Short mmCIF file of C-alpha atoms and ligand atoms in Angstrom, two decimals:
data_model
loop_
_atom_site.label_atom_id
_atom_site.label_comp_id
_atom_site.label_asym_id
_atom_site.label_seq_id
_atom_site.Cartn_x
_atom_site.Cartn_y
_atom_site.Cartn_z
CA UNK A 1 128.85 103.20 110.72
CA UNK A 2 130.44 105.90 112.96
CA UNK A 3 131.23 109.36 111.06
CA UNK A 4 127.62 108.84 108.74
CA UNK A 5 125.88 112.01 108.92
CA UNK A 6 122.74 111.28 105.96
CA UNK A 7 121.69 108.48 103.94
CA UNK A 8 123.94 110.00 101.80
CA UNK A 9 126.97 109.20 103.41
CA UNK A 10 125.43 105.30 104.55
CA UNK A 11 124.95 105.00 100.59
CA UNK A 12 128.45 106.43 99.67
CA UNK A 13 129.98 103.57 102.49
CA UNK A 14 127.80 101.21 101.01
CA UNK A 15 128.60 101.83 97.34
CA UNK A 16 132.09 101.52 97.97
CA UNK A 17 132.33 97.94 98.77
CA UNK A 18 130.17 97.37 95.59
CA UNK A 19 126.70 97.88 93.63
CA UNK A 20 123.80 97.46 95.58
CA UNK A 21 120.47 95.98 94.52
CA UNK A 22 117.47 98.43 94.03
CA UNK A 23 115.70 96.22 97.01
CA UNK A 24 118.31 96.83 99.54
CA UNK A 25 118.69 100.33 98.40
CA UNK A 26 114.76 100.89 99.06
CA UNK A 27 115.05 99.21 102.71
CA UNK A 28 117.98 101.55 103.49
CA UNK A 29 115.97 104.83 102.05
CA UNK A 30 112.80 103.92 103.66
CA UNK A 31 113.57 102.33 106.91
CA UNK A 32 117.69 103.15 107.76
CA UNK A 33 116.64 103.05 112.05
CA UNK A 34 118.83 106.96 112.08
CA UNK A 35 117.85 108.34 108.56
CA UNK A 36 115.31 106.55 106.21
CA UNK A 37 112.49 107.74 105.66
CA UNK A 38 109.98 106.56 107.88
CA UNK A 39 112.16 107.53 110.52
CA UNK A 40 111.37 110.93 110.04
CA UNK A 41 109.71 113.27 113.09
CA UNK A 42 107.86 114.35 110.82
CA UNK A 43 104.41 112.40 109.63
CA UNK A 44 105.02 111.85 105.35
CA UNK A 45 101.39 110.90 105.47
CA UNK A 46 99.28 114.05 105.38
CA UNK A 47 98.24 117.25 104.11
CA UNK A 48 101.52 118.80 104.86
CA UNK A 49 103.21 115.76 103.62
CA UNK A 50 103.91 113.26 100.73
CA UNK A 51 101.34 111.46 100.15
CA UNK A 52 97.83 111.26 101.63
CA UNK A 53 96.40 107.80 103.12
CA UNK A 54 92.51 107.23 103.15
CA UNK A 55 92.28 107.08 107.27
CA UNK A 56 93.65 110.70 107.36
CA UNK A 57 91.69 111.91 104.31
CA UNK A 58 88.13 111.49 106.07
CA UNK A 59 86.35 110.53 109.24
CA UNK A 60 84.12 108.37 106.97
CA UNK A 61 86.86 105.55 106.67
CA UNK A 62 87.02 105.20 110.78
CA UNK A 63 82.99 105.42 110.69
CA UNK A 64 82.76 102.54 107.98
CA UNK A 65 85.45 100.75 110.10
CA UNK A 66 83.54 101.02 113.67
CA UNK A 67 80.46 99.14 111.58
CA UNK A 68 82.50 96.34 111.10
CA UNK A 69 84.09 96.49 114.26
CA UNK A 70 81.01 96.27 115.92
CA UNK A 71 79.34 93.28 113.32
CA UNK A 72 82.73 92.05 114.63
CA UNK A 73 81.93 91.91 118.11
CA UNK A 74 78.27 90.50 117.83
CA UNK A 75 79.79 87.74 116.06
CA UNK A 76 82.92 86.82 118.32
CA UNK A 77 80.44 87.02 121.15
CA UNK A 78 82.57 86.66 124.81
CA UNK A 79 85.90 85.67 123.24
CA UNK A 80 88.62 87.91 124.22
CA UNK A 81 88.53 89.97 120.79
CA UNK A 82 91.57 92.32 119.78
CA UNK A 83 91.82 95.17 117.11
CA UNK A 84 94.97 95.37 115.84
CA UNK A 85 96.15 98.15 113.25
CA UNK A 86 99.55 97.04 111.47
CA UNK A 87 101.67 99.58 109.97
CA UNK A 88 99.80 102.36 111.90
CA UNK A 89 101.91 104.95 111.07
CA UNK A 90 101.24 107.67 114.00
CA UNK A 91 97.84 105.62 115.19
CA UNK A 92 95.36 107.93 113.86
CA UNK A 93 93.08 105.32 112.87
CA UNK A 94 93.16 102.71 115.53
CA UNK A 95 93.04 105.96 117.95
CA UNK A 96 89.71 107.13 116.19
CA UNK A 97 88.51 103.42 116.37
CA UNK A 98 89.48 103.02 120.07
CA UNK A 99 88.03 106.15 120.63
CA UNK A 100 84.90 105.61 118.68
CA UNK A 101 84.39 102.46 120.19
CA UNK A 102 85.90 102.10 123.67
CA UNK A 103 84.36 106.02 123.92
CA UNK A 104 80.68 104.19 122.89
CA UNK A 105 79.33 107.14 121.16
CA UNK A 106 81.40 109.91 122.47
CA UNK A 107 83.68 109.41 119.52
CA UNK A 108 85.42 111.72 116.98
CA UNK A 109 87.25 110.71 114.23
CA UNK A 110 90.36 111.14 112.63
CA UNK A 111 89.63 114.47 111.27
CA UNK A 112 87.81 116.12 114.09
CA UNK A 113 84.12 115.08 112.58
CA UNK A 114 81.25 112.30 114.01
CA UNK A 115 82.97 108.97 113.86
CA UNK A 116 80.91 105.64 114.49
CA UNK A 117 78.01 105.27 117.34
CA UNK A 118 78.55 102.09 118.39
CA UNK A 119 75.86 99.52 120.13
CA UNK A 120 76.91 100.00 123.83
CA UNK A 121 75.51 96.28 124.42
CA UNK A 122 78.77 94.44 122.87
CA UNK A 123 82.15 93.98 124.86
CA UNK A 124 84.46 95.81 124.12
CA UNK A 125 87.62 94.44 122.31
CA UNK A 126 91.19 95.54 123.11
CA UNK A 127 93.41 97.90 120.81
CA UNK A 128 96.50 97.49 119.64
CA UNK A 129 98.71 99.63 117.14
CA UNK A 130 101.92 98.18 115.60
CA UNK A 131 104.13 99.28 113.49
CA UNK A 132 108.15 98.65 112.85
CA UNK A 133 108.72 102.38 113.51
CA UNK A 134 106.76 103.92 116.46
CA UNK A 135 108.53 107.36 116.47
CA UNK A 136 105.21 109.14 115.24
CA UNK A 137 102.90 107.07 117.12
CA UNK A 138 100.70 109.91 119.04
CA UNK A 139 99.44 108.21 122.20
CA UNK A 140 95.54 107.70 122.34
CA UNK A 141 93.04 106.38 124.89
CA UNK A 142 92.66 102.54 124.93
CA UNK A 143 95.55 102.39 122.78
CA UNK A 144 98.78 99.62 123.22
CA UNK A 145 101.27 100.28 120.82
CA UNK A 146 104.04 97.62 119.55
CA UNK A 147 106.76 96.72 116.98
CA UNK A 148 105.88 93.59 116.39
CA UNK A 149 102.87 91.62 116.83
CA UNK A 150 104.90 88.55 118.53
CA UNK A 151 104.57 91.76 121.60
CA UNK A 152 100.88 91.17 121.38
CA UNK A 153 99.58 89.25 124.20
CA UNK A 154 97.25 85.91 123.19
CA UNK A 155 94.03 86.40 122.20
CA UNK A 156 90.80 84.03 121.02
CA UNK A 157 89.56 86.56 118.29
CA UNK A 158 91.61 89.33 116.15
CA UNK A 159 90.22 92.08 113.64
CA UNK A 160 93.74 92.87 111.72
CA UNK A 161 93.77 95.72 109.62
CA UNK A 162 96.17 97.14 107.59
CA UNK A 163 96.01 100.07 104.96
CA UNK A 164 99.23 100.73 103.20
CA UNK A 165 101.37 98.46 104.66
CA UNK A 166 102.37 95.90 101.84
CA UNK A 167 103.05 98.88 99.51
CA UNK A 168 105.47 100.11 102.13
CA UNK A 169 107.43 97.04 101.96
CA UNK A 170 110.70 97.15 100.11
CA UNK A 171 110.64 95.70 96.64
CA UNK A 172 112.99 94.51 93.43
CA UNK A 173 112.98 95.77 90.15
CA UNK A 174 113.22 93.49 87.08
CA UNK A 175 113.33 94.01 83.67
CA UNK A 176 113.37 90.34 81.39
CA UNK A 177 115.98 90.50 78.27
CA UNK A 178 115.22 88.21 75.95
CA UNK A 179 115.41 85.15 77.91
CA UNK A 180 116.86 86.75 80.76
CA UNK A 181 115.55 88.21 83.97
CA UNK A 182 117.98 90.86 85.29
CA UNK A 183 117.35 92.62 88.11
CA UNK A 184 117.81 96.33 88.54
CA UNK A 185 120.71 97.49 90.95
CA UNK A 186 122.54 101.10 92.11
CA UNK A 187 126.36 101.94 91.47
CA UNK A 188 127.74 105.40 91.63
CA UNK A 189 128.84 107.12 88.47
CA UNK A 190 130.14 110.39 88.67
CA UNK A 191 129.31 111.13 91.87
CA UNK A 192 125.68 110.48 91.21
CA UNK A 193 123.46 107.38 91.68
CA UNK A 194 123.20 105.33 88.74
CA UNK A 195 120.98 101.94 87.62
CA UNK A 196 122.66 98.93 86.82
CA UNK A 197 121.50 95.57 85.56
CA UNK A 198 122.65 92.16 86.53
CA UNK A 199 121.57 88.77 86.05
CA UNK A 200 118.35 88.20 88.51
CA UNK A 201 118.33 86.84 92.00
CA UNK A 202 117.26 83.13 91.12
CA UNK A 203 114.17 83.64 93.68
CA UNK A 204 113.00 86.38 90.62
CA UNK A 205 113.13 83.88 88.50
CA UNK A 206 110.91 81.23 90.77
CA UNK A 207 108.35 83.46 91.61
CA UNK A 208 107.38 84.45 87.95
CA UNK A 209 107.77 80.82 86.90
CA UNK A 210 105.58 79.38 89.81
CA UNK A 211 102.71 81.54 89.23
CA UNK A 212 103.05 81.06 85.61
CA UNK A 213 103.92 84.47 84.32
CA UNK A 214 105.97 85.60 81.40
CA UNK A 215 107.39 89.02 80.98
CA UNK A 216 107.68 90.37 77.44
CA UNK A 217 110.99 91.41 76.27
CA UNK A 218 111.94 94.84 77.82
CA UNK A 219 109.26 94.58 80.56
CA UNK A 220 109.38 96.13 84.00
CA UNK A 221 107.96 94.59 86.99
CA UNK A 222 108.13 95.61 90.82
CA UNK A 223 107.84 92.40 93.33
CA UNK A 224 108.47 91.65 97.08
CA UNK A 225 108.94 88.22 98.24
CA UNK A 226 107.55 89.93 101.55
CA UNK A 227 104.09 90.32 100.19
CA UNK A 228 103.51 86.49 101.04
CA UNK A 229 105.97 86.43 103.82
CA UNK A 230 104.17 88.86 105.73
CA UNK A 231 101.14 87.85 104.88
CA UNK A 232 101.79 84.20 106.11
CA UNK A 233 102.86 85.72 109.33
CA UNK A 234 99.59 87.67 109.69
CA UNK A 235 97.40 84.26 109.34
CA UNK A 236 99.58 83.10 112.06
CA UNK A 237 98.57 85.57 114.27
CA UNK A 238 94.59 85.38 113.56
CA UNK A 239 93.76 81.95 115.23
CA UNK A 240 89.92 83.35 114.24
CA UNK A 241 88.60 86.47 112.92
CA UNK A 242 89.28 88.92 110.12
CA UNK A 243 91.94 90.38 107.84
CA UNK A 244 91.22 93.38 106.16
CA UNK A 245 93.96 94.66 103.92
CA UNK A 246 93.82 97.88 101.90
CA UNK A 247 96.18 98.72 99.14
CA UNK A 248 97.30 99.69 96.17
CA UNK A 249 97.28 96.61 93.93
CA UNK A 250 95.78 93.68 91.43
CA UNK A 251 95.57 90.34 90.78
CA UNK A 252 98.50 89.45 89.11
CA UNK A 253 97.29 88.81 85.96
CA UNK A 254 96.69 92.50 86.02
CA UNK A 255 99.81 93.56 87.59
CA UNK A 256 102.00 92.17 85.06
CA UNK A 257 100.15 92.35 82.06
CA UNK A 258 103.08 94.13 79.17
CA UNK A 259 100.50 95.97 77.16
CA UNK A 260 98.99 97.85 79.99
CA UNK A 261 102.66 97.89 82.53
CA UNK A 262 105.74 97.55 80.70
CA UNK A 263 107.26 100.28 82.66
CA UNK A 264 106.24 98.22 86.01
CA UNK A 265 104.33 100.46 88.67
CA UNK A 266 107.13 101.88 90.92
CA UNK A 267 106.84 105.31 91.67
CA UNK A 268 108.28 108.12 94.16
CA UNK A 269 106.14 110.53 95.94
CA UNK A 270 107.26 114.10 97.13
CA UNK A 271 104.68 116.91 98.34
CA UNK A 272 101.77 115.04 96.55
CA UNK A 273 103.69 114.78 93.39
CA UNK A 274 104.67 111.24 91.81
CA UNK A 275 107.77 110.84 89.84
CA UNK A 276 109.92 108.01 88.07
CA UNK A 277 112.86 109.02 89.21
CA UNK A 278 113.47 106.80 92.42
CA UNK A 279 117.23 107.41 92.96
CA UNK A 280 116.90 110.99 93.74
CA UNK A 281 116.65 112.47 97.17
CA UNK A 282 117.12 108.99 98.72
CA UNK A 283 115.24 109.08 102.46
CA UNK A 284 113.40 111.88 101.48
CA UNK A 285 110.62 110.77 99.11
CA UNK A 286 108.43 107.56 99.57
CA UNK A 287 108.76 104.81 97.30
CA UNK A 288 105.95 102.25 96.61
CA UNK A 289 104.75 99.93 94.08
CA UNK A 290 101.21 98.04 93.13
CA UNK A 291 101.15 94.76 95.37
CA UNK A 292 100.17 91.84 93.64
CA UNK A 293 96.92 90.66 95.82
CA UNK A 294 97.44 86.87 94.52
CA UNK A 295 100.03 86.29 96.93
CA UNK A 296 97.83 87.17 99.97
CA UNK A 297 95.05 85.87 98.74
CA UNK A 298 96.36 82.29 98.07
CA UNK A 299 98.76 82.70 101.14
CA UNK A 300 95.36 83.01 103.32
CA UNK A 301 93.53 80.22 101.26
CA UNK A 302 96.57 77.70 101.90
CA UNK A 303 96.48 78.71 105.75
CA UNK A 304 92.85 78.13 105.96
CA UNK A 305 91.26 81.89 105.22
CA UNK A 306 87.91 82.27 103.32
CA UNK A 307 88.05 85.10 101.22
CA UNK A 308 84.72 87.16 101.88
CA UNK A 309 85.50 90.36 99.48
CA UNK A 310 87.75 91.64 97.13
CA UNK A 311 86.84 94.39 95.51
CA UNK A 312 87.24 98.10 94.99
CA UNK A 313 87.51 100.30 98.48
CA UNK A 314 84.90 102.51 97.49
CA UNK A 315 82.24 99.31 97.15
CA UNK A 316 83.52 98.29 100.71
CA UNK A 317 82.88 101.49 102.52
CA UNK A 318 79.77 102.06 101.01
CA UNK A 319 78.20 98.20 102.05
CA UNK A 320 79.05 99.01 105.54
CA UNK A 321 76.96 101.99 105.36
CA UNK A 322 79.69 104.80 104.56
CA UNK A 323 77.22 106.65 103.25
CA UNK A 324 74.79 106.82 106.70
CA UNK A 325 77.83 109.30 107.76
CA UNK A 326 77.19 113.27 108.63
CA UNK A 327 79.04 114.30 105.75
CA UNK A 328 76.80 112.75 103.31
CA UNK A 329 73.39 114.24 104.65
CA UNK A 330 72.06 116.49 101.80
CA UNK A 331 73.39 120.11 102.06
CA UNK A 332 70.49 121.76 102.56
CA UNK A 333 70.61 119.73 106.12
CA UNK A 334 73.67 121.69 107.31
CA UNK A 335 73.56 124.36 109.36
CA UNK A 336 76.81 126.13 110.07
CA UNK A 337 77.72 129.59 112.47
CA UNK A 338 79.82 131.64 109.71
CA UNK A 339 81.37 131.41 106.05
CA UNK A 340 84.93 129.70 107.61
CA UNK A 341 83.00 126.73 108.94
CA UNK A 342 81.05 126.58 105.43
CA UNK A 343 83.88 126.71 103.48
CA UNK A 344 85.38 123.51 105.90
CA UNK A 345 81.93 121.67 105.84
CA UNK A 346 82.39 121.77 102.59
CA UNK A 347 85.89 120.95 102.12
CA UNK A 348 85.43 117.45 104.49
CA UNK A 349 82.14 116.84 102.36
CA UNK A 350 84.42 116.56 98.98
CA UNK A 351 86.99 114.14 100.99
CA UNK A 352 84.42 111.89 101.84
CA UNK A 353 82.86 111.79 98.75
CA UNK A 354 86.93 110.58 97.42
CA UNK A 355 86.36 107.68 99.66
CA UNK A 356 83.65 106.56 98.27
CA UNK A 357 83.57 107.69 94.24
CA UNK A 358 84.75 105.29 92.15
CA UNK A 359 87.64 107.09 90.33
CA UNK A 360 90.96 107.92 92.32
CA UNK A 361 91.48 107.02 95.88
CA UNK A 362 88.21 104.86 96.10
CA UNK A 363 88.53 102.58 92.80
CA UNK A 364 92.41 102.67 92.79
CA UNK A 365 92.64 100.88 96.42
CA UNK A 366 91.43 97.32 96.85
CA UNK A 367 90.02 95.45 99.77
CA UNK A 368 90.64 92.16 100.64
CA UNK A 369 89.09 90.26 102.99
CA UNK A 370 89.63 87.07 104.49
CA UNK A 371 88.05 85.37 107.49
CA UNK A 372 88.61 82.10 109.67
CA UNK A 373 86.33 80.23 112.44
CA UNK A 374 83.94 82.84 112.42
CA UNK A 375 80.90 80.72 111.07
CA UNK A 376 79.52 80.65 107.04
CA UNK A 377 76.81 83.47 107.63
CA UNK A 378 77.40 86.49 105.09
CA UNK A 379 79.22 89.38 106.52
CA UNK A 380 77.48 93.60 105.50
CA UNK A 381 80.10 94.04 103.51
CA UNK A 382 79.15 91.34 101.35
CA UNK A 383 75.77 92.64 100.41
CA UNK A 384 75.50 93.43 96.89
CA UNK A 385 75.10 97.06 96.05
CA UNK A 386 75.00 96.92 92.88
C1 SAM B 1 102.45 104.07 103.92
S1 SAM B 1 102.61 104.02 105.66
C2 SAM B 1 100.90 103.80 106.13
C3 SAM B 1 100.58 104.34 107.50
C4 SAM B 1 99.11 104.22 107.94
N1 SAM B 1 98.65 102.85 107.88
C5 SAM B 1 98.21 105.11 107.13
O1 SAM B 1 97.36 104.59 106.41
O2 SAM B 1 98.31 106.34 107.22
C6 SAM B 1 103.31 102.40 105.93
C7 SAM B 1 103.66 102.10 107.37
O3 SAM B 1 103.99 100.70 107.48
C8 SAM B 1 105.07 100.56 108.40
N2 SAM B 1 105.70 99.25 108.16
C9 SAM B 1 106.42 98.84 107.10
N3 SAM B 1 106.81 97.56 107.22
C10 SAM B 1 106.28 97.11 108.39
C11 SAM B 1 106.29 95.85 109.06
N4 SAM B 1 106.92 94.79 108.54
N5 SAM B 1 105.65 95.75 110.25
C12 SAM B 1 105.00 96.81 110.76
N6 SAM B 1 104.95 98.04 110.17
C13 SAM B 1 105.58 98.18 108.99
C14 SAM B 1 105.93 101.76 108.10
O4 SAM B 1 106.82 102.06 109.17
C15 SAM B 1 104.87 102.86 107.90
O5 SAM B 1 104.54 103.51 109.11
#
C-alpha cells in the first residue's frame, strides 16, 4: 500500500482490518516483493549471515554433486539433459556445478577449493537456476536463471535439485485442544505482536486425518499444504530423470510424534542463533520448520517416481565418493606457503568433515531421491556403505 515504509507498517495495515494467520504472516515476513526477508540485498545464507546452508559451507557438497551429475549424463546418454537448481538462492551451487562441469576440469567450487573433474567424454547438460526471488542471484558462466520453472524451455532429461527449499516455504501452526485443532494466528496487543488461537482451517484438519495422525492434547505441529503442492509441480516438470531434495525433515511418523515434539519444530534464526520467538523482528530473521518427507515421497510415488534413497545427507555424500575430495587427503599430504594458508587449510578441512560426520549438519539433513524412466540399474549413491 502507498505510505508503507517496513514490514512493520504492511503488518500494522494488515492488522487493522483483522488478525492474521501465522501462515500468511510468515509469507509476508519472508517473501513481502519490497521488504520480506528474502528480499534482502544482502545474502541471509552465509558466514556473515543467518544461517549457513551445506552448498556454501564446503566445496565437497558441489564435488559429491558433479559425481552424480556426471553418472547422470552416462545414463541419459544424447537426450537433451538439464540441471536445474530450485530455490538457488544467489546460484552458488549450480554456478560451481556449471563451472565444474561445463569448465571439464578447470572447476572451482563454491568456496574457492578443487570442485569435481568431470569425464570430458559426456555431453554436456544445460544449467538452469530458479528461484522466486533472483535479487542475489550472482551471474555465472553457463548459467540461465528464472522465477519459475514454467520459464524453462522443454527438455527430454532433468537433474532437479533443491537444498532448502521446502523449509523455506511458509507454514501453519497448530496446536489440538482436546478435540479441537486451532490454528495459531497474530493480533496486535499493546502495540506489540501477539498469538492468537482460532478454530483450524478445515484443510488442518484433513491433512492430519488423511495420513492418519493424532495430536495429543496441547501439541504443536508446523505443516505446509505446499510441501505436496510443490512437490507435485516438480514431478511435472521431470518427464525423466532425478529429484534430489535436501532438507531439514522426517517421515511423519517422526515429525509429529508428542513425546519427542510437542512444542512442534518452528524456529527463527538470527546471526547463527535459533530462537522461539517468531514474532519478533518480522523480515529480519528466517523462519523454518522440519518438512514432513511423506508428502514428497508419496506425492512422487503417485506420479510415477521410484524412490532410490532416503537417508541421512552425510551417507549420500559419502556413496558418491565425498570423501575422494582434496580436503580429506591425510594432513601430512598438505603442503602449504605460510601459517595464514595453514590455519585456512585447516579451517575448510573441519567444514568438510560437517558434511559428512554424522552429528549436526550431515545427520540432521535428509536426502531424498526419486527417479523416473531412467532404467532399474542401481544408482552410486545406492551402494551400501555400511
Ligand atoms: C533457505 S534458502 C536456500 C538457498 C540455497 N538453496 C542454499 O542452499 O543456500 C531458500 C530459497 O528458496 C527460495 N524459494 C522459496 N519458495 C520458492 C518457490 N516456490 N520457488 C522457487 N524458489 C523459492 C527462496 O527465495 C530462497 O532463496
Amino acid at each position: 500500500m502507498p505510505g508503507e515504509r517496513s514490514l512493520s507498517d504492511v503488518l500494522r495495515n494488515s492488522l487493522n482490518h483483522g488478525d492474521l494467520p501465522f501462515r500468511d504472516f510468515v509469507e509476508l515476513a519472508l517473501y513481502h516483493p519490497e521488504f520480506g526477508y528474502y528480499a534482502r540485498p544482502e545474502s541471509p545464507v552465509g558466514r556473515e549471515g543467518d544461517f549457513i546452508t551445506s552448498p556454501l559451507l564446503s566445496p565437497l557438497f558441489s564435488f559429491a554433486l558433479g559425481r552424480l551429475i556426471d553418472e547422470f549424463m552416462s545414463r541419459a546418454g544424447d537426450a537433451l539433459s538439464q540441471v536445474v537448481d530450485i530455490g538457488c538462492g544467489d546460484g552458488a551451487l549450480i554456478g560451481a556445478l556449471a563451472q565444474g562441469v561445463g569448465g571439464r576440469g578447470s572447476g572451482v567450487g563454491v568456496s574457492g577449493a578443487l570442485s569435481p573433474t568431470p569425464d570430458s567424454r559426456l555431453p554436456t547438460p544445460q544449467f538452469f537456476g530458479v528461484d522466486r526471488n533472483l535479487g542475489r542471484a550472482q551471474p555465472h558462466p553457463g548459467v540461465t536463471y528464472a522465477t519459475s520453472l514454467g520459464d524453462i524451455p522443454p527438455a527430454e532429461a532433468r537433474l532437479l535439485i533443491n537444498n532448502e527449499l521446502f523449509d523455506a516455504l511458509p507454514f501453519a501452526r497448530l496446536v489440538q485442544r482436546g478435540d479441537e485443532l486451532h490454528e495459531l494466528w497474530v493480533t496486535e496487543r499493546d502495540g506489540a505482536l501477539d498469538w492468537t488461537e482460532h478454530e483450524a482451517d478445515a484443510r488442518y484438519d484433513e491433512y492430519f486425518a488423511e495420513r492418519g495422525i493424532g495430536l495429543d492434547d496441547g501439541q504443536f505441529a508446523d505443516v505446509s499444504l505446499e510441501w505436496p503442492a510443490l512437490y507435485d509441480d516438480l514431478c511435472r516438470f521431470v518427464p525423466k530423470g532425478l529429484i534430489v531434495t535436501f532438507d531439514y525433515g522426517l517421515p511423519q511418523t517422526k515429525l509429529f510424534r508428542g513425546r519427542m515434539r510437542r512444542f512442534g519444530t518452528a524456529a527463527a534464526y538470527s546471526r547463527h542463533r535459533v530462537s522461539r520467538d517468531l514474532l519478533v523482528n518480522p523480515g529480519e530473521q528466517d523462519l523454518t520448520a522440519h518438512i514432513n518427507f511423506d508428502d514428497l515421497r508419496l506425492t512422487g510415488e503417485r506420479q510415477g517416481f521410484a524412490t532410490r534413497f532416503f537417508d541421512i545427507q552425510a551417507k549420500f555424500l559419502l556413496a558418491l565418493g565425498a570423501a575422494e575430495h582434496e580436503l580429506l587427503k591425510p594432513i601430512g599430504e598438505v603442503t602449504v606457503d605460510n601459517a595464514e594458508d595453514g590455519i585456512a587449510v585447516l579451517e575448510a578441512r573441519d567444514d568438510a568433515r560437517r558434511l559428512i560426520l554424522p552429528d549436526g549438519i550431515g545427520a540432521d539433513i535428509r536426502v531424498l531421491v526419486q527417479e523416473r524412466g531412467m532404467g532399474r540399474e542401481e544408482w552410486g549413491f545406492q551402494t551400501k556403505l555400511f
